[in-house]
CSV table of C-alpha atoms in Angstrom, one decimal:
chain,number,residue,atom,x,y,z
L,1,MET,CA,0.0,0.0,0.0
L,2,GLY,CA,1.4,3.4,-1.0
L,3,LYS,CA,2.3,6.1,1.6
L,4,ARG,CA,0.5,9.4,2.1
L,5,ILE,CA,2.9,12.3,2.3
L,6,GLY,CA,2.0,15.7,3.7
L,7,LEU,CA,3.7,18.7,2.0
L,8,LEU,CA,3.8,22.3,3.3
L,9,THR,CA,5.7,25.5,2.6
L,10,SER,CA,6.5,27.7,5.6
L,11,GLY,CA,8.0,31.1,6.3
L,12,GLY,CA,8.5,33.9,3.7
L,13,ASP,CA,7.8,33.0,0.1
L,14,CYS,CA,10.5,33.0,-2.6
L,15,ALA,CA,11.1,31.9,-6.2
L,16,GLY,CA,11.4,28.2,-6.7
L,17,LEU,CA,8.9,26.9,-4.2
L,18,ASN,CA,6.5,25.7,-6.9
L,19,ALA,CA,9.3,23.8,-8.5
L,20,VAL,CA,9.8,22.0,-5.2
L,21,ILE,CA,6.0,21.2,-5.0
L,22,ARG,CA,6.0,19.9,-8.6
L,23,ALA,CA,9.0,17.7,-8.0
L,24,VAL,CA,7.6,16.2,-4.8
L,25,VAL,CA,4.3,15.4,-6.5
L,26,ARG,CA,5.9,14.0,-9.6
L,27,ARG,CA,8.4,11.8,-7.8
L,28,ALA,CA,5.8,10.6,-5.3
L,29,HIS,CA,3.3,9.6,-7.9
L,30,HIS,CA,5.5,8.4,-10.8
L,31,GLY,CA,8.3,6.9,-8.6
L,32,TYR,CA,6.4,5.3,-5.7
L,33,ASP,CA,2.7,5.6,-6.3
L,34,PHE,CA,2.5,7.7,-3.1
L,35,ASP,CA,-0.3,10.2,-2.5
L,36,VAL,CA,0.6,13.8,-1.7
L,37,VAL,CA,-1.6,16.0,0.5
L,38,GLY,CA,-0.8,19.7,0.2
L,39,ILE,CA,-1.2,21.6,3.5
L,40,ARG,CA,-2.3,25.2,3.0
L,41,LYS,CA,-0.8,28.3,4.7
L,42,GLY,CA,2.0,26.4,6.4
L,43,THR,CA,1.5,25.3,9.9
L,44,HIS,CA,-1.7,27.5,10.1
L,45,GLY,CA,-3.3,24.9,7.8
L,46,LEU,CA,-2.8,22.3,10.5
L,47,LEU,CA,-4.3,24.6,13.2
L,48,ALA,CA,-7.5,25.1,11.3
L,49,ARG,CA,-10.5,22.9,12.0
L,50,PRO,CA,-11.1,21.2,9.7
L,51,VAL,CA,-7.5,21.3,8.6
L,52,GLU,CA,-6.9,23.1,5.3
L,53,VAL,CA,-5.5,20.6,2.8
L,54,GLU,CA,-5.8,19.6,-0.9
L,55,GLU,CA,-4.9,16.4,-2.7
L,56,LEU,CA,-2.0,17.1,-5.1
L,57,LYS,CA,-2.4,15.1,-8.3
L,58,PRO,CA,0.0,14.8,-11.3
L,59,GLU,CA,-2.4,16.6,-13.5
L,60,HIS,CA,-2.0,19.7,-11.4
L,61,ASP,CA,1.7,19.9,-11.9
L,62,ASP,CA,2.2,20.8,-15.5
L,63,THR,CA,5.3,22.8,-16.6
L,64,ALA,CA,3.5,26.1,-15.9
L,65,LEU,CA,3.9,25.4,-12.2
L,66,LEU,CA,7.7,25.2,-12.7
L,67,ARG,CA,7.7,28.8,-13.9
L,68,LEU,CA,5.4,30.3,-11.3
L,69,GLY,CA,6.7,32.5,-8.4
L,70,GLY,CA,5.4,32.3,-4.9
L,71,THR,CA,3.8,29.1,-3.6
L,72,VAL,CA,0.4,27.7,-4.7
L,73,LEU,CA,0.0,26.2,-1.2
L,74,GLY,CA,0.3,29.5,0.5
L,75,THR,CA,2.5,30.1,3.5
L,76,THR,CA,2.9,32.1,6.7
L,77,ASN,CA,5.8,33.7,8.6
L,78,LYS,CA,3.7,34.7,11.6
L,79,GLY,CA,2.5,32.9,14.7
L,80,ASP,CA,5.1,30.7,16.3
L,81,PRO,CA,3.0,27.7,17.4
L,82,PHE,CA,4.9,27.4,20.6
L,83,ALA,CA,4.1,31.0,21.5
L,84,PHE,CA,1.1,31.8,19.3
L,85,PRO,CA,-0.3,35.4,19.7
L,86,MET,CA,-4.0,35.3,20.8
L,87,PRO,CA,-6.6,38.0,20.3
L,88,ASP,CA,-6.4,39.1,23.9
L,89,GLY,CA,-2.6,39.8,23.5
L,90,SER,CA,-1.5,36.6,25.4
L,91,LEU,CA,0.8,33.9,24.0
L,92,LYS,CA,-0.4,30.3,23.9
L,93,ASP,CA,1.4,27.1,23.1
L,94,ARG,CA,-0.7,25.6,20.3
L,95,SER,CA,1.9,23.1,19.1
L,96,GLU,CA,-0.2,20.1,20.2
L,97,GLU,CA,-3.0,21.3,18.0
L,98,ILE,CA,-0.7,21.1,15.0
L,99,VAL,CA,0.4,17.6,15.9
L,100,GLU,CA,-3.2,16.6,16.2
L,101,GLY,CA,-4.0,18.1,12.9
L,102,PHE,CA,-1.2,16.1,11.2
L,103,HIS,CA,-2.2,12.8,12.7
L,104,ALA,CA,-5.9,13.5,11.8
L,105,LEU,CA,-4.8,13.3,8.1
L,106,ASP,CA,-3.5,9.8,8.5
L,107,LEU,CA,-0.2,10.8,6.9
L,108,ASP,CA,3.0,8.6,6.9
L,109,ALA,CA,5.4,11.5,6.7
L,110,LEU,CA,5.7,15.3,6.4
L,111,ILE,CA,7.9,17.2,3.9
L,112,GLY,CA,8.4,20.8,5.0
L,113,VAL,CA,10.0,23.6,2.9
L,114,GLY,CA,11.3,26.3,5.1
L,115,GLY,CA,14.1,28.7,6.1
L,116,ASP,CA,16.2,28.7,9.2
L,117,GLY,CA,13.4,29.7,11.6
L,118,SER,CA,10.7,27.5,10.0
L,119,LEU,CA,13.0,24.4,10.0
L,120,LYS,CA,13.7,24.9,13.7
L,121,ILE,CA,9.9,25.1,14.4
L,122,LEU,CA,9.0,22.1,12.2
L,123,SER,CA,11.9,20.0,13.6
L,124,ARG,CA,10.7,20.7,17.1
L,125,LEU,CA,7.1,19.8,16.2
L,126,ALA,CA,8.2,16.6,14.6
L,127,LEU,CA,10.1,15.5,17.7
L,128,GLN,CA,7.2,16.4,19.9
L,129,GLY,CA,4.6,14.6,17.8
L,130,GLY,CA,6.5,11.7,16.5
L,131,ILE,CA,6.2,13.0,13.0
L,132,PRO,CA,8.5,11.5,10.4
L,133,PHE,CA,9.9,14.7,8.9
L,134,VAL,CA,12.1,15.7,6.0
L,135,GLY,CA,13.1,19.3,5.5
L,136,ILE,CA,13.9,21.2,2.3
L,137,PRO,CA,15.9,24.5,2.6
L,138,LYS,CA,14.5,27.7,1.1
L,139,THR,CA,15.3,31.2,1.8
L,140,ILE,CA,16.5,34.2,-0.2
L,141,ASP,CA,18.8,35.0,2.7
L,142,ASN,CA,20.7,31.7,2.1
L,143,ASP,CA,21.4,31.4,5.9
L,144,VAL,CA,20.4,27.7,6.4
L,145,ALA,CA,23.3,25.7,7.6
L,146,ARG,CA,24.8,22.6,6.0
L,147,THR,CA,23.8,23.6,2.4
L,148,GLU,CA,25.6,25.7,0.0
L,149,ARG,CA,22.4,27.1,-1.5
L,150,ALA,CA,18.8,27.3,-0.5
L,151,VAL,CA,15.9,27.6,-2.9
L,152,GLY,CA,15.2,31.2,-3.8
L,153,TYR,CA,18.6,32.6,-3.2
L,154,THR,CA,20.0,32.8,-6.7
L,155,THR,CA,16.8,34.4,-8.1
L,156,ALA,CA,17.0,37.0,-5.4
L,157,VAL,CA,20.7,37.7,-6.2
L,158,ALA,CA,19.8,38.0,-9.9
L,159,THR,CA,17.0,40.5,-9.0
L,160,ALA,CA,19.3,42.6,-6.8
L,161,THR,CA,22.0,42.6,-9.5
L,162,GLU,CA,19.5,43.7,-12.1
L,163,ALA,CA,18.6,46.6,-9.8
L,164,LEU,CA,22.2,47.7,-9.7
L,165,ASP,CA,22.4,47.4,-13.5
L,166,ARG,CA,19.4,49.8,-13.7
L,167,LEU,CA,20.7,52.2,-11.0
L,168,GLN,CA,24.2,52.7,-12.5
L,169,PRO,CA,23.2,54.6,-15.6
L,170,THR,CA,20.8,56.9,-13.8
L,171,ALA,CA,23.5,57.5,-11.1
L,172,ALA,CA,26.0,58.4,-13.8
L,173,SER,CA,23.6,60.6,-15.6
L,174,HIS,CA,22.8,62.7,-12.5
L,175,ASP,CA,26.1,62.6,-10.6
L,176,ARG,CA,24.5,60.8,-7.7
L,177,VAL,CA,25.4,58.3,-5.0
L,178,MET,CA,22.8,55.5,-5.2
L,179,VAL,CA,22.1,53.5,-2.0
L,180,LEU,CA,20.5,50.1,-2.5
L,181,GLU,CA,19.1,48.4,0.6
L,182,LEU,CA,18.7,44.6,0.2
L,183,MET,CA,17.1,42.0,2.4
L,184,GLY,CA,19.3,40.1,4.8
L,185,ARG,CA,17.7,39.9,8.3
L,186,ASP,CA,20.7,38.1,9.9
L,187,ALA,CA,23.2,37.5,7.0
L,188,GLY,CA,24.6,39.5,4.1
L,189,HIS,CA,24.7,36.8,1.4
L,190,ILE,CA,22.5,38.7,-1.1
L,191,ALA,CA,24.3,41.9,-0.6
L,192,ILE,CA,27.9,40.6,-1.0
L,193,ALA,CA,27.0,38.5,-4.0
L,194,ALA,CA,24.9,41.1,-5.8
L,195,GLY,CA,27.5,43.8,-4.9
L,196,VAL,CA,30.3,41.9,-6.6
L,197,ALA,CA,28.1,40.9,-9.6
L,198,GLY,CA,26.6,44.3,-10.0
L,199,GLY,CA,29.8,46.4,-9.7
L,200,ALA,CA,29.1,48.1,-6.4
L,201,ASP,CA,31.6,50.5,-4.9
L,202,VAL,CA,30.6,49.8,-1.3
L,203,VAL,CA,29.0,46.7,0.2
L,204,LEU,CA,27.9,46.7,3.8
L,205,ILE,CA,26.9,43.5,5.6
L,206,PRO,CA,26.2,42.6,9.2
L,207,GLU,CA,29.1,40.2,9.5
L,208,ILE,CA,31.7,43.1,9.1
L,209,THR,CA,31.7,46.1,11.4
L,210,TRP,CA,31.6,49.3,9.4
L,211,THR,CA,31.7,53.0,10.0
L,212,LEU,CA,30.2,56.0,8.2
L,213,PRO,CA,33.6,57.9,8.0
L,214,THR,CA,35.2,54.9,6.2
L,215,VAL,CA,32.3,54.7,3.6
L,216,ALA,CA,32.3,58.5,3.1
L,217,ARG,CA,36.1,58.6,2.6
L,218,HIS,CA,35.7,55.9,-0.1
L,219,VAL,CA,33.0,57.9,-1.9
L,220,LYS,CA,35.1,61.0,-1.8
L,221,ASP,CA,38.1,59.2,-3.1
L,222,LEU,CA,36.0,58.0,-6.1
L,223,ARG,CA,35.1,61.6,-6.9
L,224,VAL,CA,38.8,62.7,-6.6
L,225,ALA,CA,39.7,60.0,-9.0
L,226,GLY,CA,37.2,61.4,-11.6
L,227,ARG,CA,34.1,59.3,-11.0
L,228,ASN,CA,30.9,61.2,-10.8
L,229,PHE,CA,28.7,58.5,-9.2
L,230,ALA,CA,28.9,55.7,-6.7
L,231,LEU,CA,26.8,52.5,-6.0
L,232,VAL,CA,26.4,51.6,-2.3
L,233,VAL,CA,24.8,48.3,-1.3
L,234,ALA,CA,23.6,47.7,2.3
L,235,ALA,CA,22.0,44.6,3.8
L,236,GLU,CA,19.1,45.6,5.9
L,237,ALA,CA,20.8,44.3,9.1
L,238,ALA,CA,24.1,46.1,8.4
L,239,GLN,CA,24.3,48.2,11.6
L,240,PRO,CA,26.9,51.0,11.6
L,241,ALA,CA,29.3,51.0,14.5
L,242,GLY,CA,28.5,53.5,17.2
L,243,VAL,CA,25.0,54.2,16.0
L,244,ASP,CA,22.0,53.1,18.1
L,245,SER,CA,19.6,50.8,16.3
L,246,ASP,CA,16.7,53.2,17.4
L,247,VAL,CA,18.3,55.9,15.3
L,248,ILE,CA,18.4,53.6,12.2
L,249,GLN,CA,14.8,52.5,12.7
L,250,ALA,CA,13.6,56.1,13.1
L,251,ALA,CA,15.2,57.0,9.8
L,252,GLY,CA,13.3,54.2,8.1
L,253,GLY,CA,16.1,51.7,7.9
L,254,VAL,CA,19.8,51.6,7.2
L,255,GLY,CA,19.4,52.6,3.5
L,256,HIS,CA,17.6,55.8,4.3
L,257,TRP,CA,19.9,56.7,7.2
L,258,LEU,CA,23.0,56.1,5.0
L,259,ALA,CA,21.7,58.1,2.1
L,260,VAL,CA,21.0,61.1,4.4
L,261,GLU,CA,24.3,60.8,6.3
L,262,LEU,CA,26.4,60.3,3.1
L,263,GLY,CA,24.9,63.4,1.6
L,264,ARG,CA,25.6,65.4,4.7
L,265,VAL,CA,29.2,64.3,5.1
L,266,THR,CA,30.3,64.2,1.4
L,267,GLY,CA,28.1,66.9,-0.1
L,268,ALA,CA,26.9,64.4,-2.8
L,269,GLU,CA,23.4,64.2,-4.0
L,270,THR,CA,22.0,60.8,-2.8
L,271,ARG,CA,19.1,58.6,-3.6
L,272,VAL,CA,17.9,55.4,-1.8
L,273,THR,CA,16.2,52.3,-3.2
L,274,VAL,CA,14.8,49.7,-0.8
L,275,LEU,CA,14.2,46.7,-3.0
L,276,GLY,CA,12.2,44.9,-0.4
L,277,HIS,CA,9.8,42.1,-1.4
L,278,VAL,CA,10.7,42.5,-5.1
L,279,GLN,CA,13.5,40.1,-4.2
L,280,ARG,CA,11.0,37.5,-3.1
L,281,GLY,CA,8.7,37.5,-6.1
L,282,GLY,CA,8.9,36.9,-9.8
L,283,VAL,CA,9.7,34.0,-12.0
L,284,PRO,CA,12.4,31.6,-10.6
L,285,ASN,CA,15.6,31.5,-12.6
L,286,ALA,CA,16.9,28.2,-14.0
L,287,GLU,CA,19.2,27.6,-11.1
L,288,ASP,CA,16.4,27.8,-8.5
L,289,ARG,CA,14.2,25.6,-10.7
L,290,LEU,CA,17.0,23.0,-10.9
L,291,LEU,CA,17.8,23.1,-7.2
L,292,GLY,CA,14.1,22.9,-6.2
L,293,SER,CA,13.5,20.0,-8.5
L,294,ALA,CA,16.6,18.1,-7.3
L,295,LEU,CA,15.9,18.6,-3.6
L,296,GLY,CA,12.2,17.8,-4.0
L,297,VAL,CA,13.0,14.4,-5.6
L,298,HIS,CA,15.5,13.5,-3.0
L,299,ALA,CA,13.1,14.4,-0.2
L,300,VAL,CA,10.6,11.9,-1.5
L,301,ASP,CA,13.3,9.3,-1.8
L,302,LEU,CA,14.2,9.7,1.8
L,303,VAL,CA,10.6,9.2,2.9
L,304,ALA,CA,10.5,6.1,0.7
L,305,GLN,CA,13.6,4.8,2.4
L,306,GLY,CA,12.3,5.6,5.9
L,307,ARG,CA,15.2,8.0,6.5
L,308,THR,CA,13.5,10.9,8.2
L,309,GLY,CA,14.7,13.5,10.7
L,310,ARG,CA,16.9,14.9,7.9
L,311,MET,CA,17.2,17.9,5.6
L,312,VAL,CA,18.1,17.5,1.9
L,313,ALA,CA,20.9,19.9,0.8
L,314,TRP,CA,23.2,20.9,-2.0
L,315,TRP,CA,26.9,20.4,-1.3
L,316,ASN,CA,29.9,20.2,-3.6
L,317,ARG,CA,27.7,19.9,-6.7
L,318,GLU,CA,25.7,17.0,-5.2
L,319,VAL,CA,22.4,16.5,-3.5
L,320,ILE,CA,23.0,15.1,0.0
L,321,ASP,CA,21.1,14.9,3.3
L,322,VAL,CA,22.1,15.9,6.7
L,323,PRO,CA,20.7,15.4,10.3
L,324,LEU,CA,18.2,18.2,11.2
L,325,GLU,CA,19.8,18.8,14.5
L,326,GLU,CA,23.0,19.9,12.7
L,327,VAL,CA,20.9,22.4,10.6
L,328,VAL,CA,19.0,24.1,13.3
L,329,ALA,CA,22.0,24.5,15.7
L,330,VAL,CA,23.4,27.7,14.1
L,331,PRO,CA,22.6,29.8,11.0
L,332,SER,CA,25.0,30.2,8.1
L,333,VAL,CA,26.3,33.7,7.7
L,334,VAL,CA,28.9,35.3,5.4
L,335,ASP,CA,32.4,34.3,6.3
L,336,PRO,CA,34.4,37.6,6.7
L,337,HIS,CA,37.4,35.7,5.4
L,338,GLY,CA,35.6,33.7,2.8
L,339,PRO,CA,35.9,33.7,-1.0
L,340,LEU,CA,33.3,36.4,-1.7
L,341,VAL,CA,34.7,38.8,0.8
L,342,ARG,CA,38.2,38.2,-0.5
L,343,THR,CA,36.9,38.8,-4.0
L,344,ALA,CA,35.2,42.0,-3.0
L,345,ARG,CA,38.4,43.3,-1.4
L,346,GLY,CA,40.4,42.2,-4.4
L,347,LEU,CA,38.2,44.3,-6.6
L,348,GLY,CA,38.6,47.3,-4.5
L,349,ILE,CA,35.1,47.3,-3.1
L,350,CYS,CA,34.9,49.1,0.3
L,351,LEU,CA,33.3,47.0,3.0
L,352,GLY,CA,33.2,49.9,5.5
L,353,ASP,CA,35.9,48.6,7.8
L,354,THR,CA,39.4,49.8,8.3
L,355,LEU,CA,41.2,47.0,6.5
């Protein structure tokens, strides 16, 4: 008798999630004759009564799904089930309700697609409820440990790089300093990659301590050398040394604060672009489609083999799987001495520090 697999997407959306859904459905049906039950709105679908689910059939997974951004199952990045916000303002542990929702579906295993935070929650729920669970990493921030890439990251980098391609000519036309703020709640992977690929002059990430005077000096040096514009990239979590976070927040974020302060210190005309959720949406690029497909297939294979409690990953040009406890222990941030940082420094990109 074939197995019944539950599938959900959790946390913020990104490009490539539907490629994962398609791969899971196709591998389950064509490879093992398994049924796949799609759980809507992440863990919120398991909280609802009745639970919010839909049977995912092969006829629903044509190639159009591969090209579609977002997630057809819906998702949520709010409401930690272990401290769920209630209407009266209190917090309630609703984790057991989710476990009950899973078991009510008579499922043999759960495949969850999530980022660093979502995988921690799903792993904890699986341990509590005895749920055979396989995780698939997705996040534009690329901060999931034990995988070189997560689904959604390369499309986000491509989008950020395109933004720099568009900002450069207008910066040069108007003699301006353009500040581009990118997502990166805890890690600067998008900023450093897009900054190198998009020819930025300054890249600021949370992993490297930076100061306004260092950045201003670099912008001034560019002008002395004959350049009439500059491109500055900042991850949203790139906090300047010696500046209180409340000041940054009051300014509307690091991008707005930096644009104002650079204008004040250097005398340059500045503009700021906060790319925001544009980095999440849109058509997934080929790399995210490939990665999502490969990880989705391997996740179903693990369920078929009874090898749960693991996350599928991409490592050294291969699909592997690793224990979940190793994944949720610590996030993956930019190595200040790693290849991308060395490349940036080698290209003369200012990282805002004194090196």
